[in-house]
Amino acid sequence: MTNSIREIPLSESFLIIGSNTTENHPVIGSMIKNEVINKGKKLVVVDPRKIELARYADIFLQIKAGTNIAILNGFAHVLIKEDLYDKEFVQNRCEGFEEMAKALEKYTPEFVANICGIDDPFKIVEAARLFAASKPMALYYCMGITQFKSGTNGVKSCANLQMLLGNIGILGGGVNPLRGQNNVQGACDMGALPNVYTGYQSVSIDDNREKFIKMWGSEFELSKNPGLTVVESLNGVLTGDVKAIYIMGENPVISDPDQSHVIEALKQLDFLVVQDIVMTETAALADVVLPACAFLEKEGTVTNTERRVQLMKKIVTPPGEVKEDWRIIMEIANIMGANWDYKSAEDIFEEIRQLTPSYGGITYKRLEKELIQWPCPRENHPGTQILHKDRFSRGLGLFSVVEFTPPAEDIDPQYPMVLTTGRILQHFHTGTMTRNSKILDEICHEAFIEIHPNDASNYNISNGEEISISTRRGSVRVKAKITDRVKPGIIFMPFHFAEAAANKLTHDAMDPYCSIPELKICACKIEKVNAIGGLSE
Amino acid sequence: MNIEFIIDGKLIRAHKGQSILKAALLNGIDIPHLCYHEKLSATGACRLCIVKVNGMYKASCTEPVAEGIDVVTYDEELSMMRKELLEMLLAEGDHNCLYCHSNGNCELQNYCYQYNVEPPAKDLPKNIREVDLTSSQGIKRDENKCILCGRCVKACAEIQVNFVWDFAGRGSHAHLTSDMYEKIGDSSCIQCGTCVQLCPTGALSFQTVLGRGMNWELKKESSICIYCGVGCKIDFYTNKEGKLVKAMGNDEGPNKGHLCVKGRFGFDFVQSNKRLTTPLIKKNGKFEKATWDEALDLVASKFGEIKEKSSPDALMAFASAKCTNEENYLMQKFMRSVIGTNNIDHCARL
Ligand code: SF4
Ligand code: SF4
Ligand code: SF4
Ligand code: FES
């Protein structure tokens, strides 16, 4: 997030796009509800589903899945056409306005409404006017923006809109991605990415490599070629290029797109090591399984969605012979000839600080009593609540020309419905933790799909009936929940349930810039189970 | 700090519009209170916070500060009044602390003890109210321990913002309802547990807490929620055997004390019997228990072999958005400096 959670009370309006906030980031969802319902702040919600926040919205735009960019461009078009944008900000802080304005010309409300499947184009105009009249507006987005082939562009159009409105670098504004897992932010910051070291320092820049070689005392040159992403590496297994995978705390069999492809790849490996807390669907395929500490059994830091670094404490003793993940990695490294001697997580953090300018001023001692958000370069630096305050990292903010492109897989007569996936309130990711927690499992015990009443009656499906849902990649059986939260023609399915894994159905078309698979959308068909000879007679 | 006034003979400075209670608490002067909670708007329901302002009785949680007023928080009369109020609260309900999960952690119990309140006479007519211990997976309710302070109503309306609780009935028939008289399990409650956390008595409680340990034996330590990126700070309570008992929102985190249902109840898995406890090596398609030495030697030699025979780029690691910064750092350091490849990623994109 460019801004901070504690600024929510300072926003005059909110744009929530591609984020089912009250289920996926419930505490932030409640804070926003408090502002809107109890304090009369304005709210615009853009989502293919009638999510809870849509009920309280001043304007709700129920768009076709995969058309975020069109609608964001539509808002920007209106702001420019009606002269409602922040000219001072655009003039002093940004560049590329002319080119973008030109590209936006065709995104008239009518054009956009047509792409997005919105009945009343004037709602787009009203929303744009609302943003201009109720500043600062805070924009929040989540996987509903990024999990598309066009994900990177979706993020750019969010930035375009907020720069046009001058909502960057000020209290209560910002472009605020909500991170899905407790330490996604930290894992990225730490360089668990194929192209960068910690703090996003590129592996292809000689100076960076020099610095890390020196600090690490590495015997050999560090590689300057960017590595593989998760999805690329699985493809690499099938072509024979990748022979061994070491997985720490992930369950790609359930979480990654196109399940049968993932299983095929993992089975073909010469050697698979999985380090986890329980026997997962992925660990079952491993050659060696290493038992690791759960979060309450170890110390360390995590970085939340607002870049705030926080300390985790050891609360309980681990069972059996379980070890901390860092200790296991260190022991393997040392057998292979390294000479690491970390006594605690704090020792490792001290090394991170020295190599990572944005974490340079953060210490365990400070974290005990201070709220610190990176960048925090020095020990006497308070950390950074708002990014891009006086200047952007590159100097001027760059407006990007972003065109709407349709999703990779379109519907056709054979697969006439759209499938979109996501999370629900009570469960998390692949269910490894929540489905092993008694009360959460009791509240929501089984998989389901959401289907609109019209579609249900077309297919003669009743509420709670088990149906079959298939895509070009696979099919699963699951209970139907009839609700007008989804639009006609769309089916929503949570991905937490191994026995009806949504990712048997999804595909791995990727964003060309950052390889995010297009989990949010693909074509599918539904059938009554007895019609395909499943349960009848 | 633009207003000066006197509490118990001491000069106090406060902001205009602040309540006397708030100003007193900020200055380390404790006035007994039950319906007031610093995170909620004031209700003025319990009257326990009664004080004398220039000789007149006022509820200090709703009475604003004013220049030059003289406040008395404690004297014989006030003490008698508070004692009578507490006696009434005890008599109206059915408070058996022996069987209550709040025993030792109950604001009503504390005040009754402090003010020497006797148990109520046995023959008083009781107004039996809703006891609903089963309808909700997470939350239990015994309204016979409810003092109608209204904190739960406000917690749900102002923090979770779901508006589940409300009052119904009048006078001695006043009681709580969840939505339209439904049981809590049938209501729109999403089980965030915020109302339970702020209830001053044992009227609201969590399933699975009673019997796990006496409140005064529990140890408290805070950590960060393992689920979403909000990063809520949570106080985890463990008992004498080291078992996890409950999770409460911590006020210093980004969540300011609030939690969702996952943070509140999603910790059992840590101590479940499904946990892996030893390394496993697959032999002939079956997992067999192994020692750490065996398992790690095998991993290291296989990695080394593939690195030599093929190339460092034939190895790949998935780090994890559920592990700490230190662990993710070490994993990429391992791949880059020991294996010699940039093949490292995690599921940020998923
Ligand atoms: S249930 Fe608890 S918080 Fe709610 S009114 Fe009763 S005593 Fe107060
Ligand atoms: S648990 Fe949460 S949602 Fe349910 S009544 Fe209490 S505050 Fe409201
Ligand atoms: S308690 Fe809920 S909102 Fe808070 S970090 Fe955990 S999952 Fe996210
Ligand atoms: S605390 Fe003031 S009336 Fe209850």
PDB file of N, CA, C and O and ligand atoms in Angstrom, chain B residues 34-35 95 129 141-143 145-155 165 167 176 195-196 198-204, ligand 1:
ATOM      1  N   LEU B  34     -18.702   0.280  34.052  1.00  0.00           N
ATOM      2  CA  LEU B  34     -18.988  -1.015  33.427  1.00  0.00           C
ATOM      3  C   LEU B  34     -19.445  -0.869  31.981  1.00  0.00           C
ATOM      4  O   LEU B  34     -18.981  -1.585  31.111  1.00  0.00           O
ATOM      5  N   CYS B  35     -20.345   0.060  31.702  1.00  0.00           N
ATOM      6  CA  CYS B  35     -20.835   0.117  30.321  1.00  0.00           C
ATOM      7  C   CYS B  35     -19.858   0.876  29.431  1.00  0.00           C
ATOM      8  O   CYS B  35     -19.820   0.676  28.230  1.00  0.00           O
ATOM      9  N   HIS B  95     -25.453 -15.237  38.782  1.00  0.00           N
ATOM     10  CA  HIS B  95     -24.003 -15.239  38.619  1.00  0.00           C
ATOM     11  C   HIS B  95     -23.352 -16.312  39.469  1.00  0.00           C
ATOM     12  O   HIS B  95     -23.203 -16.146  40.668  1.00  0.00           O
ATOM     13  N   ARG B 129     -33.616 -15.704  31.502  1.00  0.00           N
ATOM     14  CA  ARG B 129     -33.426 -15.226  30.131  1.00  0.00           C
ATOM     15  C   ARG B 129     -32.709 -16.253  29.267  1.00  0.00           C
ATOM     16  O   ARG B 129     -32.435 -17.361  29.706  1.00  0.00           O
ATOM     17  N   ARG B 141     -23.739 -17.812  24.703  1.00  0.00           N
ATOM     18  CA  ARG B 141     -24.395 -16.681  25.323  1.00  0.00           C
ATOM     19  C   ARG B 141     -25.233 -17.167  26.487  1.00  0.00           C
ATOM     20  O   ARG B 141     -26.058 -18.052  26.334  1.00  0.00           O
ATOM     21  N   ASP B 142     -24.966 -16.607  27.662  1.00  0.00           N
ATOM     22  CA  ASP B 142     -25.810 -16.894  28.819  1.00  0.00           C
ATOM     23  C   ASP B 142     -26.282 -15.558  29.357  1.00  0.00           C
ATOM     24  O   ASP B 142     -25.582 -14.880  30.100  1.00  0.00           O
ATOM     25  N   GLU B 143     -27.495 -15.207  28.972  1.00  0.00           N
ATOM     26  CA  GLU B 143     -27.972 -13.868  29.290  1.00  0.00           C
ATOM     27  C   GLU B 143     -28.247 -13.672  30.769  1.00  0.00           C
ATOM     28  O   GLU B 143     -28.451 -12.556  31.217  1.00  0.00           O
ATOM     29  N   LYS B 145     -26.148 -13.852  32.869  1.00  0.00           N
ATOM     30  CA  LYS B 145     -24.980 -13.137  33.393  1.00  0.00           C
ATOM     31  C   LYS B 145     -24.843 -11.773  32.739  1.00  0.00           C
ATOM     32  O   LYS B 145     -23.817 -11.110  32.866  1.00  0.00           O
ATOM     33  N   CYS B 146     -25.869 -11.369  32.003  1.00  0.00           N
ATOM     34  CA  CYS B 146     -25.801 -10.105  31.264  1.00  0.00           C
ATOM     35  C   CYS B 146     -26.254  -8.949  32.140  1.00  0.00           C
ATOM     36  O   CYS B 146     -27.259  -9.048  32.830  1.00  0.00           O
ATOM     37  N   ILE B 147     -25.505  -7.854  32.133  1.00  0.00           N
ATOM     38  CA  ILE B 147     -25.889  -6.697  32.933  1.00  0.00           C
ATOM     39  C   ILE B 147     -26.436  -5.581  32.049  1.00  0.00           C
ATOM     40  O   ILE B 147     -26.546  -4.442  32.473  1.00  0.00           O
ATOM     41  N   LEU B 148     -26.757  -5.910  30.816  1.00  0.00           N
ATOM     42  CA  LEU B 148     -27.368  -4.968  29.877  1.00  0.00           C
ATOM     43  C   LEU B 148     -26.559  -3.680  29.730  1.00  0.00           C
ATOM     44  O   LEU B 148     -27.110  -2.590  29.665  1.00  0.00           O
ATOM     45  N   CYS B 149     -25.255  -3.832  29.706  1.00  0.00           N
ATOM     46  CA  CYS B 149     -24.416  -2.639  29.606  1.00  0.00           C
ATOM     47  C   CYS B 149     -24.386  -2.108  28.182  1.00  0.00           C
ATOM     48  O   CYS B 149     -24.070  -0.948  27.949  1.00  0.00           O
ATOM     49  N   GLY B 150     -24.663  -2.973  27.207  1.00  0.00           N
ATOM     50  CA  GLY B 150     -24.721  -2.513  25.819  1.00  0.00           C
ATOM     51  C   GLY B 150     -23.384  -2.468  25.094  1.00  0.00           C
ATOM     52  O   GLY B 150     -23.312  -2.036  23.947  1.00  0.00           O
ATOM     53  N   ARG B 151     -22.317  -2.937  25.759  1.00  0.00           N
ATOM     54  CA  ARG B 151     -21.017  -2.908  25.053  1.00  0.00           C
ATOM     55  C   ARG B 151     -21.041  -3.786  23.803  1.00  0.00           C
ATOM     56  O   ARG B 151     -20.459  -3.432  22.783  1.00  0.00           O
ATOM     57  N   CYS B 152     -21.714  -4.941  23.909  1.00  0.00           N
ATOM     58  CA  CYS B 152     -21.742  -5.843  22.751  1.00  0.00           C
ATOM     59  C   CYS B 152     -22.472  -5.189  21.587  1.00  0.00           C
ATOM     60  O   CYS B 152     -22.071  -5.327  20.438  1.00  0.00           O
ATOM     61  N   VAL B 153     -23.549  -4.454  21.907  1.00  0.00           N
ATOM     62  CA  VAL B 153     -24.322  -3.791  20.853  1.00  0.00           C
ATOM     63  C   VAL B 153     -23.416  -2.818  20.108  1.00  0.00           C
ATOM     64  O   VAL B 153     -23.371  -2.787  18.874  1.00  0.00           O
ATOM     65  N   LYS B 154     -22.657  -2.054  20.903  1.00  0.00           N
ATOM     66  CA  LYS B 154     -21.788  -1.053  20.282  1.00  0.00           C
ATOM     67  C   LYS B 154     -20.574  -1.676  19.616  1.00  0.00           C
ATOM     68  O   LYS B 154     -20.103  -1.187  18.592  1.00  0.00           O
ATOM     69  N   ALA B 155     -20.043  -2.752  20.203  1.00  0.00           N
ATOM     70  CA  ALA B 155     -18.883  -3.409  19.590  1.00  0.00           C
ATOM     71  C   ALA B 155     -19.256  -3.886  18.197  1.00  0.00           C
ATOM     72  O   ALA B 155     -18.505  -3.707  17.232  1.00  0.00           O
ATOM     73  N   TRP B 165     -26.411  -7.237  17.437  1.00  0.00           N
ATOM     74  CA  TRP B 165     -27.097  -7.145  18.731  1.00  0.00           C
ATOM     75  C   TRP B 165     -27.995  -5.921  18.824  1.00  0.00           C
ATOM     76  O   TRP B 165     -27.692  -4.868  18.286  1.00  0.00           O
ATOM     77  N   PHE B 167     -31.212  -4.233  21.864  1.00  0.00           N
ATOM     78  CA  PHE B 167     -32.039  -4.470  23.052  1.00  0.00           C
ATOM     79  C   PHE B 167     -33.488  -4.612  22.647  1.00  0.00           C
ATOM     80  O   PHE B 167     -33.946  -3.982  21.694  1.00  0.00           O
ATOM     81  N   LEU B 176     -31.335  -8.899  25.418  1.00  0.00           N
ATOM     82  CA  LEU B 176     -30.644  -8.717  24.144  1.00  0.00           C
ATOM     83  C   LEU B 176     -31.277  -9.579  23.070  1.00  0.00           C
ATOM     84  O   LEU B 176     -31.760 -10.674  23.347  1.00  0.00           O
ATOM     85  N   CYS B 195     -17.530  -8.699  20.235  1.00  0.00           N
ATOM     86  CA  CYS B 195     -18.458  -8.453  21.342  1.00  0.00           C
ATOM     87  C   CYS B 195     -18.039  -9.262  22.570  1.00  0.00           C
ATOM     88  O   CYS B 195     -18.157  -8.794  23.698  1.00  0.00           O
ATOM     89  N   VAL B 196     -17.551 -10.481  22.352  1.00  0.00           N
ATOM     90  CA  VAL B 196     -17.128 -11.314  23.471  1.00  0.00           C
ATOM     91  C   VAL B 196     -15.914 -10.687  24.149  1.00  0.00           C
ATOM     92  O   VAL B 196     -15.820 -10.598  25.369  1.00  0.00           O
ATOM     93  N   LEU B 198     -15.140  -7.660  24.406  1.00  0.00           N
ATOM     94  CA  LEU B 198     -15.429  -6.444  25.157  1.00  0.00           C
ATOM     95  C   LEU B 198     -16.517  -6.620  26.224  1.00  0.00           C
ATOM     96  O   LEU B 198     -16.783  -5.693  26.978  1.00  0.00           O
ATOM     97  N   CYS B 199     -17.160  -7.766  26.285  1.00  0.00           N
ATOM     98  CA  CYS B 199     -18.192  -7.999  27.313  1.00  0.00           C
ATOM     99  C   CYS B 199     -17.532  -7.996  28.691  1.00  0.00           C
ATOM    100  O   CYS B 199     -16.567  -8.709  28.920  1.00  0.00           O
ATOM    101  N   PRO B 200     -18.052  -7.196  29.646  1.00  0.00           N
ATOM    102  CA  PRO B 200     -17.376  -7.098  30.947  1.00  0.00           C
ATOM    103  C   PRO B 200     -17.660  -8.290  31.858  1.00  0.00           C
ATOM    104  O   PRO B 200     -17.017  -8.437  32.891  1.00  0.00           O
ATOM    105  N   THR B 201     -18.604  -9.141  31.503  1.00  0.00           N
ATOM    106  CA  THR B 201     -18.955 -10.283  32.353  1.00  0.00           C
ATOM    107  C   THR B 201     -18.772 -11.572  31.561  1.00  0.00           C
ATOM    108  O   THR B 201     -18.197 -11.571  30.489  1.00  0.00           O
ATOM    109  N   GLY B 202     -19.339 -12.653  32.069  1.00  0.00           N
ATOM    110  CA  GLY B 202     -19.265 -13.932  31.354  1.00  0.00           C
ATOM    111  C   GLY B 202     -20.493 -14.190  30.501  1.00  0.00           C
ATOM    112  O   GLY B 202     -20.713 -15.321  30.077  1.00  0.00           O
ATOM    113  N   ALA B 203     -21.272 -13.156  30.228  1.00  0.00           N
ATOM    114  CA  ALA B 203     -22.508 -13.370  29.475  1.00  0.00           C
ATOM    115  C   ALA B 203     -22.228 -13.873  28.068  1.00  0.00           C
ATOM    116  O   ALA B 203     -22.965 -14.689  27.532  1.00  0.00           O
ATOM    117  N   LEU B 204     -21.169 -13.369  27.454  1.00  0.00           N
ATOM    118  CA  LEU B 204     -20.766 -13.859  26.141  1.00  0.00           C
ATOM    119  C   LEU B 204     -19.436 -14.566  26.304  1.00  0.00           C
ATOM    120  O   LEU B 204     -18.557 -14.099  27.027  1.00  0.00           O
TER     121      LEU B 204
HETATM  122  S1  SF4 C   1     -23.849  -9.490  26.839  1.00  0.00           S
HETATM  123 FE1  SF4 C   1     -22.111  -8.583  27.917  1.00  0.00          FE
HETATM  124  S2  SF4 C   1     -21.613  -6.773  26.720  1.00  0.00           S
HETATM  125 FE2  SF4 C   1     -23.651  -7.385  26.101  1.00  0.00          FE
HETATM  126  S3  SF4 C   1     -25.020  -6.190  27.374  1.00  0.00           S
HETATM  127 FE3  SF4 C   1     -24.711  -8.146  28.397  1.00  0.00          FE
HETATM  128  S4  SF4 C   1     -23.012  -7.815  29.783  1.00  0.00           S
HETATM  129 FE4  SF4 C   1     -23.002  -6.117  28.344  1.00  0.00          FE
END
